Amino acid sequence: MTSDHSLSPPAGAASPPERSRTGQGVLFGLAAYGLWGSFPLFFKTLVAVPPLEILCHRISWAALFLFLLVCGRRQLGAFLAALRDRKVLLTLCASTLLIATNWLTFLYAIARGEVLMSSLGYFMTPLVSTFLGCLILRERLTRWQQVSVAFALVGVLNLTFSLQRLPWIALVLAGSFGLYGLLRKLARVEAMVGQSLETMLLAPFSLAYLVLLTQDGQGHFLTHSSSHNLLLPLSGVVTAIPLLFFVGAARRLRLTTIGFLQYITPSLHFLLAVGLYGEAFTTPHLVSFLSIWIALGLYSMDAIWSNRPAGAYRATGNDR
């Protein structure tokens, strides 16, 4: 007869419901970062529209879409509570400006054929977040994190001196998103509610700008090709949908796993830039990207090591 003990899962093993939840989280994460990684394909179809106009459409339609989702998820009460909380509102006002800067810079990069720089920027974001955590939150950098930040700095300096211009697109993307993540960490508000409030804070300004463009006859919505009439509203939807997947992933996965999945986005940008759009990938680019990739490798290994269970050595028999 089999004993009850033999039917028990090994110590530290995940239960079937937990494995199912993790599997769902991975799928949600792949969907979120895969969609974000394919953004250049979508926004390249709108390259004839000025980046600021695309941004305003993106904000306006996303605000409407997210508000409907908040109502559908019965989170309107939480939304109004966040709106009345002065500290949360001020924090979200600042994060709103940062994410708008990030979006506008990304759209500018697409319009200028600088997808490679957007890739570099989003590869650098985790390292910028680590640096900001040390600088502002007084988090201590481990030795390997210090080395990884140093490699990232080498990559940026190499590109600056080799190309004789500051890679400002990559720096603005990494800096704005890193600061955005920091502020959202400090804001005590649920992810979906916070994102909805951010877009709605910008929506009045975006709508006003679009009305002015229409009055001056310079707007592209309902005045140019039928594809613009479809794609400009869709820009708000494609902005919001990956967020839904990301929220689902974040609720089911460890932060370390999320950290690995986030490299999917800049990797896809890199492949699109070099493989599809034929952007120049010179030796200085190679050296800089290798420096960033080494930095990310060290950063990731340090994260894995730091998150190992306390009994990992005993579990593997390496308790010498």
Coordinates of C-alpha atoms in Angstrom, one line a residue:
M1 CA 0.0 0.0 0.0
T2 CA 1.3 3.4 -0.9
S3 CA 1.8 5.7 2.1
D4 CA 0.2 9.2 2.3
H5 CA 3.7 10.6 2.5
S6 CA 4.6 9.2 -1.0
L7 CA 1.6 11.0 -2.4
S8 CA 2.7 14.4 -1.2
P9 CA 4.5 16.7 -3.6
P10 CA 8.2 17.3 -2.9
A11 CA 9.2 20.1 -0.6
G12 CA 9.2 23.4 -2.5
A13 CA 7.3 22.0 -5.5
A14 CA 4.5 24.1 -6.9
S15 CA 1.0 22.7 -6.6
P16 CA -1.1 22.1 -9.8
P17 CA -3.2 25.3 -9.2
E18 CA -0.1 27.3 -8.7
R19 CA 1.6 25.9 -11.8
S20 CA -1.6 26.7 -13.8
R21 CA -1.6 30.2 -12.4
T22 CA 2.1 30.6 -13.4
G23 CA 1.4 29.2 -16.8
Q24 CA -1.4 31.7 -17.4
G25 CA 0.9 34.5 -16.1
V26 CA 3.6 33.6 -18.6
L27 CA 1.1 33.6 -21.5
F28 CA -0.2 37.0 -20.4
G29 CA 3.3 38.3 -20.1
L30 CA 4.3 37.0 -23.6
A31 CA 1.1 38.7 -25.0
A32 CA 1.9 42.0 -23.3
Y33 CA 5.5 42.3 -24.2
G34 CA 5.0 40.7 -27.6
L35 CA 2.4 43.4 -28.4
W36 CA 4.6 46.2 -27.1
G37 CA 7.4 44.7 -29.2
S38 CA 5.3 44.9 -32.3
F39 CA 4.3 48.5 -31.8
P40 CA 6.8 49.7 -34.5
L41 CA 4.8 47.7 -37.1
F42 CA 1.6 49.4 -36.1
F43 CA 2.9 53.0 -35.8
K44 CA 4.9 52.7 -39.0
T45 CA 1.5 52.7 -40.8
L46 CA 0.9 56.1 -39.4
V47 CA 4.3 57.6 -40.3
A48 CA 2.5 60.3 -42.5
V49 CA 0.8 61.7 -39.4
P50 CA 2.9 64.0 -37.1
P51 CA 4.0 62.2 -33.8
L52 CA 2.2 64.8 -31.6
E53 CA -1.1 64.2 -33.4
I54 CA -0.8 60.5 -33.1
L55 CA 0.0 60.9 -29.4
C56 CA -3.2 63.0 -28.8
H57 CA -5.3 60.4 -30.6
R58 CA -3.6 57.6 -28.6
I59 CA -4.4 59.4 -25.4
S60 CA -7.9 60.4 -26.2
W61 CA -9.1 57.0 -27.5
A62 CA -7.2 55.1 -24.8
A63 CA -8.9 57.3 -22.1
L64 CA -12.3 56.3 -23.5
F65 CA -11.4 52.6 -23.7
L66 CA -9.9 52.5 -20.2
F67 CA -12.8 54.4 -18.7
L68 CA -15.2 51.8 -20.1
L69 CA -13.0 49.0 -18.7
V70 CA -12.9 50.6 -15.3
C71 CA -16.7 50.9 -15.3
G72 CA -17.0 47.3 -16.6
R73 CA -14.7 46.0 -13.8
R74 CA -16.7 48.0 -11.2
Q75 CA -13.6 50.1 -10.2
L76 CA -15.3 53.5 -10.6
G77 CA -15.3 53.9 -6.8
A78 CA -11.5 53.3 -6.6
F79 CA -11.1 55.7 -9.6
L80 CA -13.0 58.5 -7.8
A81 CA -11.1 57.7 -4.5
A82 CA -7.8 58.1 -6.3
L83 CA -9.0 61.3 -7.9
R84 CA -9.8 62.8 -4.4
D85 CA -6.5 61.7 -2.9
R86 CA -4.3 64.8 -3.3
K87 CA -1.0 62.9 -2.8
V88 CA -1.9 60.2 -5.3
L89 CA -3.2 62.7 -7.8
L90 CA 0.0 64.8 -7.6
T91 CA 2.1 61.7 -8.1
L92 CA 0.0 60.6 -11.1
C93 CA 0.2 64.1 -12.6
A94 CA 4.0 63.7 -12.6
S95 CA 3.9 60.1 -13.9
T96 CA 1.4 61.3 -16.6
L97 CA 3.9 63.8 -18.0
L98 CA 6.7 61.1 -17.9
I99 CA 4.6 58.5 -19.8
A100 CA 3.5 61.1 -22.3
T101 CA 7.2 62.1 -22.9
N102 CA 8.0 58.4 -23.3
W103 CA 5.2 57.8 -25.8
L104 CA 6.0 61.0 -27.8
T105 CA 9.7 60.1 -28.0
F106 CA 8.9 56.6 -29.1
L107 CA 6.6 57.9 -31.9
Y108 CA 9.3 60.4 -32.9
A109 CA 11.8 57.6 -33.1
I110 CA 9.5 55.6 -35.4
A111 CA 8.9 58.6 -37.6
R112 CA 12.6 59.2 -37.9
G113 CA 13.5 55.6 -38.6
E114 CA 15.3 55.2 -35.2
V115 CA 13.7 52.0 -34.0
L116 CA 17.2 50.8 -33.1
M117 CA 17.5 53.6 -30.6
S118 CA 14.2 52.8 -29.1
S119 CA 15.4 49.2 -28.7
L120 CA 18.5 50.4 -26.9
G121 CA 16.4 52.7 -24.6
Y122 CA 14.1 49.9 -23.5
F123 CA 17.1 47.5 -23.0
M124 CA 18.6 50.2 -20.7
T125 CA 15.4 50.8 -18.7
P126 CA 15.9 48.0 -16.0
L127 CA 19.4 49.4 -15.3
V128 CA 18.1 52.9 -15.1
S129 CA 15.4 51.7 -12.6
T130 CA 18.1 50.0 -10.5
F131 CA 20.2 53.2 -10.5
L132 CA 17.1 55.3 -9.5
G133 CA 16.3 52.9 -6.7
C134 CA 19.8 53.4 -5.4
L135 CA 19.8 57.2 -5.9
I136 CA 16.2 58.1 -4.6
L137 CA 15.0 55.1 -2.5
R138 CA 18.4 54.6 -1.0
E139 CA 18.4 51.0 -2.1
R140 CA 21.9 49.4 -1.9
L141 CA 23.4 48.2 -5.2
T142 CA 25.0 44.8 -5.0
R143 CA 28.5 44.3 -6.4
W144 CA 27.2 42.8 -9.6
Q145 CA 24.6 45.5 -10.0
Q146 CA 27.3 48.1 -9.8
V147 CA 29.2 46.2 -12.5
S148 CA 26.1 46.0 -14.7
V149 CA 25.5 49.8 -14.4
A150 CA 29.1 50.4 -15.3
F151 CA 28.8 48.2 -18.5
A152 CA 25.7 50.2 -19.4
L153 CA 27.5 53.4 -19.0
V154 CA 30.3 52.1 -21.2
G155 CA 27.8 51.3 -23.9
V156 CA 26.2 54.8 -23.9
L157 CA 29.6 56.5 -23.8
N158 CA 30.9 54.4 -26.7
L159 CA 27.9 55.2 -28.9
T160 CA 28.2 58.9 -28.0
F161 CA 31.9 59.2 -28.9
S162 CA 31.7 56.9 -31.9
L163 CA 28.7 58.5 -33.6
Q164 CA 29.7 61.9 -32.2
R165 CA 26.2 62.5 -31.0
L166 CA 24.4 61.8 -27.7
P167 CA 21.9 58.9 -28.1
W168 CA 19.2 61.1 -26.6
I169 CA 16.3 59.0 -27.9
A170 CA 17.5 56.0 -26.0
L171 CA 18.3 58.1 -22.9
V172 CA 15.0 59.9 -22.8
L173 CA 13.1 56.6 -23.3
A174 CA 15.0 54.8 -20.6
G175 CA 15.0 57.8 -18.2
S176 CA 11.3 58.7 -18.6
F177 CA 10.2 55.1 -18.2
G178 CA 12.5 54.4 -15.3
L179 CA 11.2 57.5 -13.5
Y180 CA 7.6 56.6 -14.5
G181 CA 8.1 53.2 -12.9
L182 CA 9.5 54.8 -9.7
L183 CA 6.5 57.1 -9.3
R184 CA 4.0 54.4 -10.0
K185 CA 5.7 52.3 -7.3
L186 CA 5.2 55.2 -4.9
A187 CA 1.6 55.9 -5.9
R188 CA -0.8 53.8 -3.8
V189 CA -3.3 53.0 -6.6
E190 CA -4.3 49.9 -8.5
A191 CA -2.5 49.5 -11.8
M192 CA -5.6 49.7 -14.0
V193 CA -7.1 52.6 -12.1
G194 CA -3.8 54.5 -12.2
Q195 CA -3.4 54.0 -15.9
S196 CA -6.9 55.2 -16.5
L197 CA -6.5 58.3 -14.4
E198 CA -3.3 59.1 -16.2
T199 CA -4.8 59.0 -19.6
M200 CA -7.8 61.0 -18.5
L201 CA -5.7 63.7 -17.0
L202 CA -4.1 64.2 -20.5
A203 CA -7.3 63.6 -22.5
P204 CA -8.7 67.2 -22.2
F205 CA -5.4 68.7 -23.5
S206 CA -5.3 66.1 -26.3
L207 CA -8.8 66.7 -27.4
A208 CA -8.3 70.4 -27.4
Y209 CA -5.2 70.1 -29.6
L210 CA -7.1 67.7 -32.0
V211 CA -10.0 70.2 -32.3
L212 CA -7.6 73.0 -33.1
L213 CA -6.0 70.8 -35.8
T214 CA -9.4 70.1 -37.3
Q215 CA -10.4 73.8 -37.3
D216 CA -7.1 74.7 -39.1
G217 CA -7.7 71.9 -41.6
Q218 CA -4.5 70.1 -40.5
G219 CA -5.9 67.1 -38.8
H220 CA -5.7 63.6 -40.4
F221 CA -8.8 62.1 -38.8
L222 CA -11.9 62.0 -41.1
T223 CA -10.1 64.2 -43.6
H224 CA -7.5 62.0 -45.2
S225 CA -7.4 58.3 -46.1
S226 CA -9.9 55.8 -44.7
S227 CA -7.0 53.9 -43.1
H228 CA -6.2 56.9 -40.9
N229 CA -9.9 56.9 -39.8
L230 CA -9.4 53.3 -38.6
L231 CA -5.9 53.3 -37.3
L232 CA -5.9 56.5 -35.3
P233 CA -8.8 55.3 -33.0
L234 CA -7.1 51.9 -32.9
S235 CA -4.0 53.5 -31.5
G236 CA -5.8 54.0 -28.2
V237 CA -7.0 50.4 -28.1
V238 CA -3.5 48.9 -28.9
T239 CA -2.2 51.2 -26.1
A240 CA -4.6 49.8 -23.5
I241 CA -4.8 46.1 -24.4
P242 CA -1.1 45.2 -23.6
L243 CA -1.7 46.8 -20.2
L244 CA -4.5 44.4 -19.5
F245 CA -2.3 41.5 -20.3
F246 CA 0.5 43.0 -18.2
V247 CA -1.7 43.4 -15.2
G248 CA -2.8 39.8 -15.5
A249 CA 0.9 38.7 -15.7
A250 CA 2.0 40.8 -12.8
R251 CA -0.7 39.3 -10.5
R252 CA 0.5 35.8 -11.3
L253 CA 4.2 35.9 -11.7
R254 CA 7.3 36.7 -9.6
L255 CA 9.0 40.0 -10.2
T256 CA 12.1 38.1 -11.5
T257 CA 10.0 36.3 -14.1
I258 CA 8.5 39.7 -15.2
G259 CA 12.0 41.1 -15.4
F260 CA 13.0 38.4 -17.9
L261 CA 9.9 38.8 -20.0
Q262 CA 10.4 42.5 -20.4
Y263 CA 13.4 41.9 -22.6
I264 CA 11.1 40.6 -25.3
T265 CA 10.0 44.1 -26.2
P266 CA 13.4 45.7 -27.0
S267 CA 14.5 42.4 -28.6
L268 CA 11.6 42.6 -31.1
H269 CA 12.4 46.3 -31.7
F270 CA 16.0 45.3 -32.4
L271 CA 15.0 42.6 -34.9
L272 CA 12.5 44.8 -36.6
A273 CA 15.1 47.7 -36.9
V274 CA 17.9 45.6 -38.3
G275 CA 16.0 42.8 -40.1
L276 CA 12.9 44.5 -41.5
Y277 CA 13.7 48.2 -41.7
G278 CA 17.4 47.9 -42.6
E279 CA 18.6 50.5 -40.1
A280 CA 22.4 50.8 -40.0
F281 CA 24.0 48.5 -37.4
T282 CA 27.6 49.5 -37.3
T283 CA 30.6 48.3 -35.2
P284 CA 30.0 51.0 -32.6
H285 CA 26.3 49.9 -32.3
L286 CA 27.5 46.3 -31.9
V287 CA 30.0 47.3 -29.1
S288 CA 27.3 49.3 -27.3
F289 CA 24.6 46.7 -27.6
L290 CA 27.0 44.0 -26.4
S291 CA 27.9 46.2 -23.4
I292 CA 24.2 46.6 -22.6
W293 CA 23.5 42.9 -23.1
I294 CA 26.4 42.0 -20.8
A295 CA 25.0 44.4 -18.2
L296 CA 21.5 42.9 -18.5
G297 CA 23.0 39.4 -18.2
L298 CA 24.8 40.3 -15.0
Y299 CA 21.8 42.1 -13.6
S300 CA 19.5 39.1 -14.4
M301 CA 21.8 36.6 -12.8
D302 CA 22.2 38.7 -9.7
A303 CA 18.4 38.9 -9.5
I304 CA 18.0 35.1 -9.8
W305 CA 20.7 34.6 -7.2
S306 CA 19.1 37.1 -4.8
N307 CA 15.7 35.5 -5.1
R308 CA 16.9 31.9 -4.5
P309 CA 15.1 30.2 -1.6
A310 CA 17.0 30.1 1.6
G311 CA 17.1 26.3 1.6
A312 CA 18.3 26.0 -2.0
Y313 CA 21.7 24.6 -1.1
R314 CA 20.2 21.9 1.1
A315 CA 17.6 21.1 -1.5
T316 CA 20.3 20.4 -4.1
G317 CA 22.7 18.7 -1.6
N318 CA 25.3 21.4 -1.9
D319 CA 25.4 22.3 1.8
R320 CA 29.1 21.9 2.3

